[in-house]
mmCIF file of C-alpha atoms in Angstrom:
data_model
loop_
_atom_site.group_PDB
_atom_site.id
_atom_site.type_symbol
_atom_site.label_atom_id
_atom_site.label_comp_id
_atom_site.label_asym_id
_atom_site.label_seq_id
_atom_site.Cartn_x
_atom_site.Cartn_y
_atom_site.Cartn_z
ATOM 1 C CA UNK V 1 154.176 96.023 77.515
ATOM 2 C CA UNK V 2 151.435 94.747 79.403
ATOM 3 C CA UNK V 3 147.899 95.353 78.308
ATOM 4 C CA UNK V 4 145.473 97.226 79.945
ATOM 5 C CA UNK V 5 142.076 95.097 80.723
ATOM 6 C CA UNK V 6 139.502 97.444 79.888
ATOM 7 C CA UNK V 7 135.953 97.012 81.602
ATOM 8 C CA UNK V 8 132.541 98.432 80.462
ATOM 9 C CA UNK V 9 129.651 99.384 82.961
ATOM 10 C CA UNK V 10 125.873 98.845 81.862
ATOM 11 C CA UNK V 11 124.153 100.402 84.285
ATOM 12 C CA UNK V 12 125.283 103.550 86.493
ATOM 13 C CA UNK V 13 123.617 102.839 89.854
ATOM 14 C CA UNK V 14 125.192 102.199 93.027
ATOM 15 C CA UNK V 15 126.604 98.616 92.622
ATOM 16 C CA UNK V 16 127.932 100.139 89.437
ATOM 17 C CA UNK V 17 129.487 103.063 91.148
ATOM 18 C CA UNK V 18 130.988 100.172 93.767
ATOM 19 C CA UNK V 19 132.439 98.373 91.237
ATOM 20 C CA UNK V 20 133.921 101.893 89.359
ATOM 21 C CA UNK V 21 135.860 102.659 92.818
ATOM 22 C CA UNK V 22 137.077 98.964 92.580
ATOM 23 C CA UNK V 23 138.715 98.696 89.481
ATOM 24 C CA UNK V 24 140.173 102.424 89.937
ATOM 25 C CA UNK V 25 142.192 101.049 92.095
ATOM 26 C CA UNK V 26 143.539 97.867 90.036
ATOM 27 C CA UNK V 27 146.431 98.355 87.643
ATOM 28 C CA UNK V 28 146.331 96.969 84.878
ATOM 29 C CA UNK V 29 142.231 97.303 84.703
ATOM 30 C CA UNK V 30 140.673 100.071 83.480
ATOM 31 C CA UNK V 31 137.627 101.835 84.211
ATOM 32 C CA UNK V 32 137.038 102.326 80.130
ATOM 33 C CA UNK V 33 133.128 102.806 79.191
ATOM 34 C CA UNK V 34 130.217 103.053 80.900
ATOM 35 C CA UNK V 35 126.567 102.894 79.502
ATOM 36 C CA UNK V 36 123.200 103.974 80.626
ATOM 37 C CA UNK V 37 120.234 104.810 78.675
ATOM 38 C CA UNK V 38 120.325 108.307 80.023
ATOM 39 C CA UNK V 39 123.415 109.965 78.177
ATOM 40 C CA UNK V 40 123.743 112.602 80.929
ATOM 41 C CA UNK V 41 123.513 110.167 83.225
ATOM 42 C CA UNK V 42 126.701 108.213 81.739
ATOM 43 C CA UNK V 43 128.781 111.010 81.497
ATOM 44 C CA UNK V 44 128.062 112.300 84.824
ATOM 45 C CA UNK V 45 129.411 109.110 85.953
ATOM 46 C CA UNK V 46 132.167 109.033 83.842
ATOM 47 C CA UNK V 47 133.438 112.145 84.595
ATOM 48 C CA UNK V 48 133.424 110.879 88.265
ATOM 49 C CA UNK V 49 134.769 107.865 88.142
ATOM 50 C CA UNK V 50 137.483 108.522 85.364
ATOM 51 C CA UNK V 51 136.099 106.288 82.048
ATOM 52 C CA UNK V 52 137.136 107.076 78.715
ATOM 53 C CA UNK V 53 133.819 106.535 77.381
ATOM 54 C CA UNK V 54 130.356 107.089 78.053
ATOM 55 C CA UNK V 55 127.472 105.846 76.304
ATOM 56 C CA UNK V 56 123.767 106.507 75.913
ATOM 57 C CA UNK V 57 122.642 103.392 74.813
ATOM 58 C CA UNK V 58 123.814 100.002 75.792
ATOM 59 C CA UNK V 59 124.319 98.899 72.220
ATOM 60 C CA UNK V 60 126.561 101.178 71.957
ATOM 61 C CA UNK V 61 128.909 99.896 74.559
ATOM 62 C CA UNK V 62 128.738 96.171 73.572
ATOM 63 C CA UNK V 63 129.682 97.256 70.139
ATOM 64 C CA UNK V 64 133.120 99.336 70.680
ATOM 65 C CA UNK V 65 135.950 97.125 69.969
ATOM 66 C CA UNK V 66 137.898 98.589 72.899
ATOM 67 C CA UNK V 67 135.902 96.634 76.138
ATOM 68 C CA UNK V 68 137.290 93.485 76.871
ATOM 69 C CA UNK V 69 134.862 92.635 79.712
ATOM 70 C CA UNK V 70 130.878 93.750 80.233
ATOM 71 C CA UNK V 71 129.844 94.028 83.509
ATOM 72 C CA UNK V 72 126.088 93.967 83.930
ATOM 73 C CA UNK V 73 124.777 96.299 86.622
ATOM 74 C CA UNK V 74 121.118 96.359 86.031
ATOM 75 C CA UNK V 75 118.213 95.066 87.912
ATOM 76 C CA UNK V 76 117.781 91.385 87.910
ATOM 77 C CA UNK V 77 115.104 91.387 85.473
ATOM 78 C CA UNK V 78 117.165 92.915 82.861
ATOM 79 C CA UNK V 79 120.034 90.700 83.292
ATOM 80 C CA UNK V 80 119.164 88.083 80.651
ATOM 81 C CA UNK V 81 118.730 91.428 77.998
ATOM 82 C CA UNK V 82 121.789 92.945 78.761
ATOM 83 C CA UNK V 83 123.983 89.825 79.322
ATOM 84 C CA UNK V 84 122.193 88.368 75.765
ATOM 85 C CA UNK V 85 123.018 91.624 74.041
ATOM 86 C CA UNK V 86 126.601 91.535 75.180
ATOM 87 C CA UNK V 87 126.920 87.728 74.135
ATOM 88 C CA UNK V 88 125.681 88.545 70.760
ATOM 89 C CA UNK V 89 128.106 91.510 70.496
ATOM 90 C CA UNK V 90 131.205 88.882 71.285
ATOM 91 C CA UNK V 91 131.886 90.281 74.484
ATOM 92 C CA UNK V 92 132.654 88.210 77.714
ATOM 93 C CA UNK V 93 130.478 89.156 80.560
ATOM 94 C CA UNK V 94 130.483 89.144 84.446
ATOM 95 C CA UNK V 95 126.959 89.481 85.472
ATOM 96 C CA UNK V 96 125.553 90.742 88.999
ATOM 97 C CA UNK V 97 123.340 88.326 90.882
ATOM 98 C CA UNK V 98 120.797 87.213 90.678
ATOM 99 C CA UNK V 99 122.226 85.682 88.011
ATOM 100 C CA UNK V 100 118.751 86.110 86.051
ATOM 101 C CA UNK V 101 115.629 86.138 87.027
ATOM 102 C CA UNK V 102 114.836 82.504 86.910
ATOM 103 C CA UNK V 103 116.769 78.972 85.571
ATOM 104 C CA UNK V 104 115.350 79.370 82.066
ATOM 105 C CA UNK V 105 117.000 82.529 81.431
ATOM 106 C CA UNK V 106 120.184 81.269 83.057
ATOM 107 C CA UNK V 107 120.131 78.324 80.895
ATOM 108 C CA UNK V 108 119.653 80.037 77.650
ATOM 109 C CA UNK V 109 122.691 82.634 78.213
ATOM 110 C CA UNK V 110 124.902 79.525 79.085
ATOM 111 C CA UNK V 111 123.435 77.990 76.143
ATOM 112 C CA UNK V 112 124.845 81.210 74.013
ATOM 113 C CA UNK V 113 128.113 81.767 75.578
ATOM 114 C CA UNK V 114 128.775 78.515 74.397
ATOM 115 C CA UNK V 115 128.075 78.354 71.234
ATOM 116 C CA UNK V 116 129.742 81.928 70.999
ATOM 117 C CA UNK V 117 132.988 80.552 72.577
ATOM 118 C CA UNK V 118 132.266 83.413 75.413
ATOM 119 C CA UNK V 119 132.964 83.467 78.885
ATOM 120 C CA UNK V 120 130.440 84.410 81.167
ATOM 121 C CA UNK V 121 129.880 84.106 85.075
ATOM 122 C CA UNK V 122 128.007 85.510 87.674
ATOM 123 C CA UNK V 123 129.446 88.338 89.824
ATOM 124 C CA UNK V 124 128.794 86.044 93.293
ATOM 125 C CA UNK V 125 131.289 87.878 95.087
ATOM 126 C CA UNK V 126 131.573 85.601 98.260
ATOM 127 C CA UNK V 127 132.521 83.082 95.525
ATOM 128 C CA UNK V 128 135.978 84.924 94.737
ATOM 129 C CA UNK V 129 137.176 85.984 98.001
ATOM 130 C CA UNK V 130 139.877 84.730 99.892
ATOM 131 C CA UNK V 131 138.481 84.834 103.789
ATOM 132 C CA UNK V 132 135.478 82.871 102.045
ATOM 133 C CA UNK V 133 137.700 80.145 100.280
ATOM 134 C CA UNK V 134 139.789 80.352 103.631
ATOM 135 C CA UNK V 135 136.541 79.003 105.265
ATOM 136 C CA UNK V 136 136.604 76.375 102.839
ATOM 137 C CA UNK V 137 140.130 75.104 103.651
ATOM 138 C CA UNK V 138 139.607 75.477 107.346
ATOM 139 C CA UNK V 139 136.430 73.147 107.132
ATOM 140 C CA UNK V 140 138.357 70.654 104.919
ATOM 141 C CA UNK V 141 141.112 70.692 107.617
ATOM 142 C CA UNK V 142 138.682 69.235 110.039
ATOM 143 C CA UNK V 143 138.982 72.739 112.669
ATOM 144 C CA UNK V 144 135.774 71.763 114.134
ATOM 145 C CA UNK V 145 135.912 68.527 113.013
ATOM 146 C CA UNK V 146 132.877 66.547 111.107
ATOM 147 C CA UNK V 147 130.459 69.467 109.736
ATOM 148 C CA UNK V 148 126.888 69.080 111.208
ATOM 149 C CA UNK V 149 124.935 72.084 111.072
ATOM 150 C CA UNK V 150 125.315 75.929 109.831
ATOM 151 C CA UNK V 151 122.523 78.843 109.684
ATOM 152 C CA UNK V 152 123.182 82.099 107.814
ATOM 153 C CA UNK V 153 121.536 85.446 107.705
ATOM 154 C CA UNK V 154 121.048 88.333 105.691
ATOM 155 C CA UNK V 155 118.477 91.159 106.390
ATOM 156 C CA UNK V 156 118.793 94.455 105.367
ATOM 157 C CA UNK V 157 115.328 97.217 105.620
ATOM 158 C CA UNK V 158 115.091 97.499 101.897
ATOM 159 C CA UNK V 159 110.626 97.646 101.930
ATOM 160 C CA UNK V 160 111.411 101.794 100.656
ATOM 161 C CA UNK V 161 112.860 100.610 97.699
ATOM 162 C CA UNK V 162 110.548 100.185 94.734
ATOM 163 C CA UNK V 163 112.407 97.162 92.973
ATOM 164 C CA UNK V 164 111.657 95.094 96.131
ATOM 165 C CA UNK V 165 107.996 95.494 95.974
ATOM 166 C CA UNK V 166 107.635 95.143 91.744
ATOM 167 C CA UNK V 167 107.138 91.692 90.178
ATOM 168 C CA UNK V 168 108.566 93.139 86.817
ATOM 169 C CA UNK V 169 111.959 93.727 88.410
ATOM 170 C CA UNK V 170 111.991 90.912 90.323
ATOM 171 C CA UNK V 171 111.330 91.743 93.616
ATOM 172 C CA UNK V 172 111.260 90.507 97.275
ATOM 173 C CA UNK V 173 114.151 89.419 99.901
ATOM 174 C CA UNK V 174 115.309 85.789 97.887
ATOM 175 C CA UNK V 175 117.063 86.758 94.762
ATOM 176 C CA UNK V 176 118.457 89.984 96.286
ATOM 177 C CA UNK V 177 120.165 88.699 99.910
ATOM 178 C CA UNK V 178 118.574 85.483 99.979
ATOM 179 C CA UNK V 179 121.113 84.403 97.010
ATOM 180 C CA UNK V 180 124.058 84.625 99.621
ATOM 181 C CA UNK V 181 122.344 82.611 102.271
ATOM 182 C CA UNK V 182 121.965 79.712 99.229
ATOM 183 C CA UNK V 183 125.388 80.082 97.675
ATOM 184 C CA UNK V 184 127.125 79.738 101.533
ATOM 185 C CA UNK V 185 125.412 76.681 102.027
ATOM 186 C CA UNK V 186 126.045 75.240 99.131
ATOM 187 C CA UNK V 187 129.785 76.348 99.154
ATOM 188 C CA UNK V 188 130.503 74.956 102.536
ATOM 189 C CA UNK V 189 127.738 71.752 102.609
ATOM 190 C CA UNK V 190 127.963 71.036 98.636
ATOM 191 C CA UNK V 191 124.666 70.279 96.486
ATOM 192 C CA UNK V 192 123.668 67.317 97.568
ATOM 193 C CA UNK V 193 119.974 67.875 98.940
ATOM 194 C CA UNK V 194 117.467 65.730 99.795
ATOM 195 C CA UNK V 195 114.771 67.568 100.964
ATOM 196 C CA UNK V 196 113.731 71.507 101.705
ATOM 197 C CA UNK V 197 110.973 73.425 103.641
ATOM 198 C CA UNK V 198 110.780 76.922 103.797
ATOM 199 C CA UNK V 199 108.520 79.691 104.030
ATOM 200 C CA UNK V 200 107.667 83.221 103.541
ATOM 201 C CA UNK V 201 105.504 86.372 104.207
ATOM 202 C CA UNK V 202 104.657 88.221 101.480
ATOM 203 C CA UNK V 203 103.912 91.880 100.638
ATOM 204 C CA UNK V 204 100.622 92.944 98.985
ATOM 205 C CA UNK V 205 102.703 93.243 95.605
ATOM 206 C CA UNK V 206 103.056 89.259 96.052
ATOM 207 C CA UNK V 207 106.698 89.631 96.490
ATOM 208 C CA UNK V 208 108.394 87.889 99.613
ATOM 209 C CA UNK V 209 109.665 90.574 101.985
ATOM 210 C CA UNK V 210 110.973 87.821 104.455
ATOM 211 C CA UNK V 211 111.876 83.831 103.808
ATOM 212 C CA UNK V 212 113.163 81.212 105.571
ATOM 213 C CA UNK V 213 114.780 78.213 103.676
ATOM 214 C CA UNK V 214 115.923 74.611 105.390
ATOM 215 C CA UNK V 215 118.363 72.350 103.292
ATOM 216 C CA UNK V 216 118.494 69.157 104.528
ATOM 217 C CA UNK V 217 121.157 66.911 102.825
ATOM 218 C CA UNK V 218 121.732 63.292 102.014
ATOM 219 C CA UNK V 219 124.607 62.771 104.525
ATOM 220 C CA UNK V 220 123.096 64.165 107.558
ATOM 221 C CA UNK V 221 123.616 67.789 107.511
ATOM 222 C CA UNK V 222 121.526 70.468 107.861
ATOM 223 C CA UNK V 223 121.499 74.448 106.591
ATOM 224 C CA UNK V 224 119.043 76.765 108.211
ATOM 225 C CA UNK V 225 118.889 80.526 106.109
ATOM 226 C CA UNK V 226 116.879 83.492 106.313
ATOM 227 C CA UNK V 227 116.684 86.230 104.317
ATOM 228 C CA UNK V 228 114.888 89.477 104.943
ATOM 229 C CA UNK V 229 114.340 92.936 103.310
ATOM 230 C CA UNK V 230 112.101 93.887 106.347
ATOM 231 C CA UNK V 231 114.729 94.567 108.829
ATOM 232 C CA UNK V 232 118.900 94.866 109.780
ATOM 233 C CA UNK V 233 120.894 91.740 111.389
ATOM 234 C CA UNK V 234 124.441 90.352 112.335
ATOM 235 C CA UNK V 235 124.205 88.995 108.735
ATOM 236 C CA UNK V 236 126.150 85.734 110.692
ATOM 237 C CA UNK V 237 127.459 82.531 109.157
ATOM 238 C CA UNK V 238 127.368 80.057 111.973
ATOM 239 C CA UNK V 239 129.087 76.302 110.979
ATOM 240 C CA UNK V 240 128.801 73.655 113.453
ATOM 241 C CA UNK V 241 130.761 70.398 113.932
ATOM 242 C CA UNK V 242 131.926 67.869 116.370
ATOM 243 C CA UNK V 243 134.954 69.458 117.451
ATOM 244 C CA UNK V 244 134.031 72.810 117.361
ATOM 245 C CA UNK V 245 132.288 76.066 115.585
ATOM 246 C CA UNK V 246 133.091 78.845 113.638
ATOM 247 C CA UNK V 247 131.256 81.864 112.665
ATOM 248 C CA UNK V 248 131.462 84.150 109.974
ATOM 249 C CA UNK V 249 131.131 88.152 110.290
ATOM 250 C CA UNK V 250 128.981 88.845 107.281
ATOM 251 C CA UNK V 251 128.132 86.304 105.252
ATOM 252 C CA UNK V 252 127.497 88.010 101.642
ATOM 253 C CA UNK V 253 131.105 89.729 102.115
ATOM 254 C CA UNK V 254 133.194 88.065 104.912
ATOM 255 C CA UNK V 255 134.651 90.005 106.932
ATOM 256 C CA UNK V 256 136.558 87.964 110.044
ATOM 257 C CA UNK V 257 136.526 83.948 110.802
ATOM 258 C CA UNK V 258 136.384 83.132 114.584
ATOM 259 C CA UNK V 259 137.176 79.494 115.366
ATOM 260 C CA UNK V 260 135.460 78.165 119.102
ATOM 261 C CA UNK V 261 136.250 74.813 120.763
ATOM 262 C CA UNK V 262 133.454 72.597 122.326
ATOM 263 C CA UNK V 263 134.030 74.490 125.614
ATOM 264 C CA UNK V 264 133.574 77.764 124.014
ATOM 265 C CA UNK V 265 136.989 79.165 123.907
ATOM 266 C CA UNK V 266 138.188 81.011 120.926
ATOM 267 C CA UNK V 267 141.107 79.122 119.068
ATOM 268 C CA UNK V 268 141.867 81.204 115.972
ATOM 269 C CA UNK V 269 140.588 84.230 114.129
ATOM 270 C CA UNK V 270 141.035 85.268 110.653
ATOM 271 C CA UNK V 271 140.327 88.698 108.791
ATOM 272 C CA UNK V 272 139.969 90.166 105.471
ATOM 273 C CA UNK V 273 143.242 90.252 103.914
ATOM 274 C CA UNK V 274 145.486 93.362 104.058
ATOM 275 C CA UNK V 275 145.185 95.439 100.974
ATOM 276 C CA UNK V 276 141.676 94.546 99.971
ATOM 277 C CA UNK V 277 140.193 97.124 98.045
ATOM 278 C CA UNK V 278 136.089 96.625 98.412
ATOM 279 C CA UNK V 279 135.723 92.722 97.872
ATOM 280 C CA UNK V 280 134.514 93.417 94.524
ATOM 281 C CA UNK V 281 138.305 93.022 92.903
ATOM 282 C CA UNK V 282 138.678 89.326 93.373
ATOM 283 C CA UNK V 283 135.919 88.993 90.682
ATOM 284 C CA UNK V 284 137.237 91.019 88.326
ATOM 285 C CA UNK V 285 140.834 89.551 88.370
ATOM 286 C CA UNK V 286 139.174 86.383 88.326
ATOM 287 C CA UNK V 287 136.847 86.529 84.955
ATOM 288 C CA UNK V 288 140.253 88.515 83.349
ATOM 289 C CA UNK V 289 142.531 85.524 84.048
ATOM 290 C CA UNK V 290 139.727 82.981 82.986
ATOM 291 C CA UNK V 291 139.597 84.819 79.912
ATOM 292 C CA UNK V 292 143.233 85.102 79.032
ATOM 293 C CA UNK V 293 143.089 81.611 79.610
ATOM 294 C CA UNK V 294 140.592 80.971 77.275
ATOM 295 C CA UNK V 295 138.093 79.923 79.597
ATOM 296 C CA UNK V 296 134.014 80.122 79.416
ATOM 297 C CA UNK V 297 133.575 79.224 82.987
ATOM 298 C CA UNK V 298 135.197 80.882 86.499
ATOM 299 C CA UNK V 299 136.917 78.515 87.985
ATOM 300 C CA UNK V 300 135.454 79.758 91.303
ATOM 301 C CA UNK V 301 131.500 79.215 90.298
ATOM 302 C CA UNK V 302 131.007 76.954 87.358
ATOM 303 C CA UNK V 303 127.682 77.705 85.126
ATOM 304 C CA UNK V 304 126.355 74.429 86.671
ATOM 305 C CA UNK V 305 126.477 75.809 90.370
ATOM 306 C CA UNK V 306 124.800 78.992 89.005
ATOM 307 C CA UNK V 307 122.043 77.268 87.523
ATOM 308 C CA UNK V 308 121.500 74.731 90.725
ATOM 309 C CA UNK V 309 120.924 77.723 92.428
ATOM 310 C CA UNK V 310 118.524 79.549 90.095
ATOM 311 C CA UNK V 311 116.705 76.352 89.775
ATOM 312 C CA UNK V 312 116.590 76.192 94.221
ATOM 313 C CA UNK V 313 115.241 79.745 93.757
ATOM 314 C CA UNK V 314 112.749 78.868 91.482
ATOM 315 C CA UNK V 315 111.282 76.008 93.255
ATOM 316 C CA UNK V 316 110.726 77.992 96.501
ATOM 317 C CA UNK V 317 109.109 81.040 94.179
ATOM 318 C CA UNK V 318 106.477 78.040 93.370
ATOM 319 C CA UNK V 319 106.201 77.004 96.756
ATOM 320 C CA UNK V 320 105.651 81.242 98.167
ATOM 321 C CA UNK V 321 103.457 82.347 94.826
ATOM 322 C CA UNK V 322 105.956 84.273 94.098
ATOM 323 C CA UNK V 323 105.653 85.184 90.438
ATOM 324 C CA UNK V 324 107.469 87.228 88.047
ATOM 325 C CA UNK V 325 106.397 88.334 83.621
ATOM 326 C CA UNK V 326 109.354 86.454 82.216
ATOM 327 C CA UNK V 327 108.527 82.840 84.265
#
């Protein structure tokens, strides 16, 4: 008989309650506990969502022998406590992005998974998902030929929500949307940077409210990204070449791939897959097979990548003044 992957929940917020509708829909997962440090709160949510357990403290969750997999649905600043705690518990984890709140924290829980055999990996979910890989194989087939340019975009009015404005949970636009812009342009260009400029405007809390990064890399290329919690966009992927372009509907959770020719003309379109749940599955599958495997890495975002990023994130922090306790 096949067993039954069992998931815990810290956290019972919204991505939480996402992720609960995902995996009720897997077999062979199981919605099993879920934690918050408001009992009622936990078992209001497990009664909704179907878990066998629900916790008031997230000690509690870490330590029941039953979860196989802790999924960390906090705010970014408490990812490096819960995702620690977990570690230290023995349990593998699959941690929301931001990954932490800076590349000191990310270090350190890479540093522990190790050395605790653990896997661990963030919960990047363009990273998993097949219409983003299939842009991936598309650009390796040379569709639009040599790659020259791409811009991305991801702006959603967020300025009414009180983690975006507070330094202690790690506000402002870049590690909440601005995360996606950086992971599509690395997945798609690769890491090899020479040079960046950005900017930013920032909010009277010191948090950045809108940025706008440029990647320029050693072979030519060039990634423009913007990130905004000020407004609503197209939230477009737009990849250039010599042969061609192709843009991406959504780039944080891809939703259709159209393929143009220099003239304009659509060639070929691609959509999310038929039987997709939310998006959120693919990561989930992903961190169970790694760890049947016996894997500490995802073999679809290795610790390295994540830290590369955290460490881009940092740098244009310095450059904005953007500043949070735990730096």
């Amino acid at each position: 008989m096949k067993k039954i992957f069992k998931i815990g929940i810290i956290g019972a917020g919204w991505i939480a309650d996402k992720m609960a509708k995902t995996v009720a829909s897997l077999t062979d997962v199981e919605n099993y506990a879920v934690a918050s440090r408001d009992l009622a709160k936990a078992s209001c949510f497990a009664k909704s969502h179907g878990f066998t357990r629900a916790y008031g403290s997230y000690q509690e969750l870490v330590d029941d022998p039953e979860v196989d997999l802790v999924y960390i649905a906090t705010p970014h600043s408490h990812h490096f406590e819960h995702a620690s705690l977990a570690l230290e518990a023995g349990k593998p984890v699959l941690c929301e992005k931001a990954f932490t709140a800076n590349a000191r924290q990310a270090d350190a829980l890479f540093n522990l998974a190790h050395r605790k055999g653990l896997f661990i990996t963030e919960a990047i979910w363009p990273r998993y998902m097949p219409l983003a890989l299939k842009v991936k194989s598309l650009l390796d087939d040379g569709i639009i030929g040599t790659p020259i340019q791409l811009s991305a975009t991801l702006c959603y009015p967020m300025m009414h929500k009180e983690r975006i404005l507070r330094p202690d949970l790690c506000g402002g636009a870049l590690l909440d949307v601005g995360v996606y812009c950086l992971h599509f342009a690395r997945m798609y260009f690769g890491g090899d940077i020479v040079r960046t400029a950005s900017s930013c405007l920032l909010t009277d809390t010191g948090m950045d409210s809108y940025n706008n990064m440029t990647l320029y890399y050693r072979n030519g290329r060039v990634a423009q990204l913007q990130s905004s919690a000020l407004s609503r966009d197209n939230r477009q992927g737009i990849i250039t070449g010599t042969e061609g372009y192709m843009i991406i509907d959504n780039v944080n959770s891809p939703e259709g791939i159209h393929v143009y020719d220099l003239d304009y003309h659509l060639r070929e379109e691609y959509f999310t897959p038929e039987g997709q749940i939310t998006g959120y599955e693919y990561q989930v599958l992903a961190s169970r097979d790694a760890i049947g495997q016996g894997l500490l890495e995802s073999p679809y975002i290795s610790h390295q990548e994540t830290l590369e990023v955290m460490k881009m994130m940092d740098a244009f922090r310095a450059e904005w003044g953007v500043r949070y306790p735990m730096d």
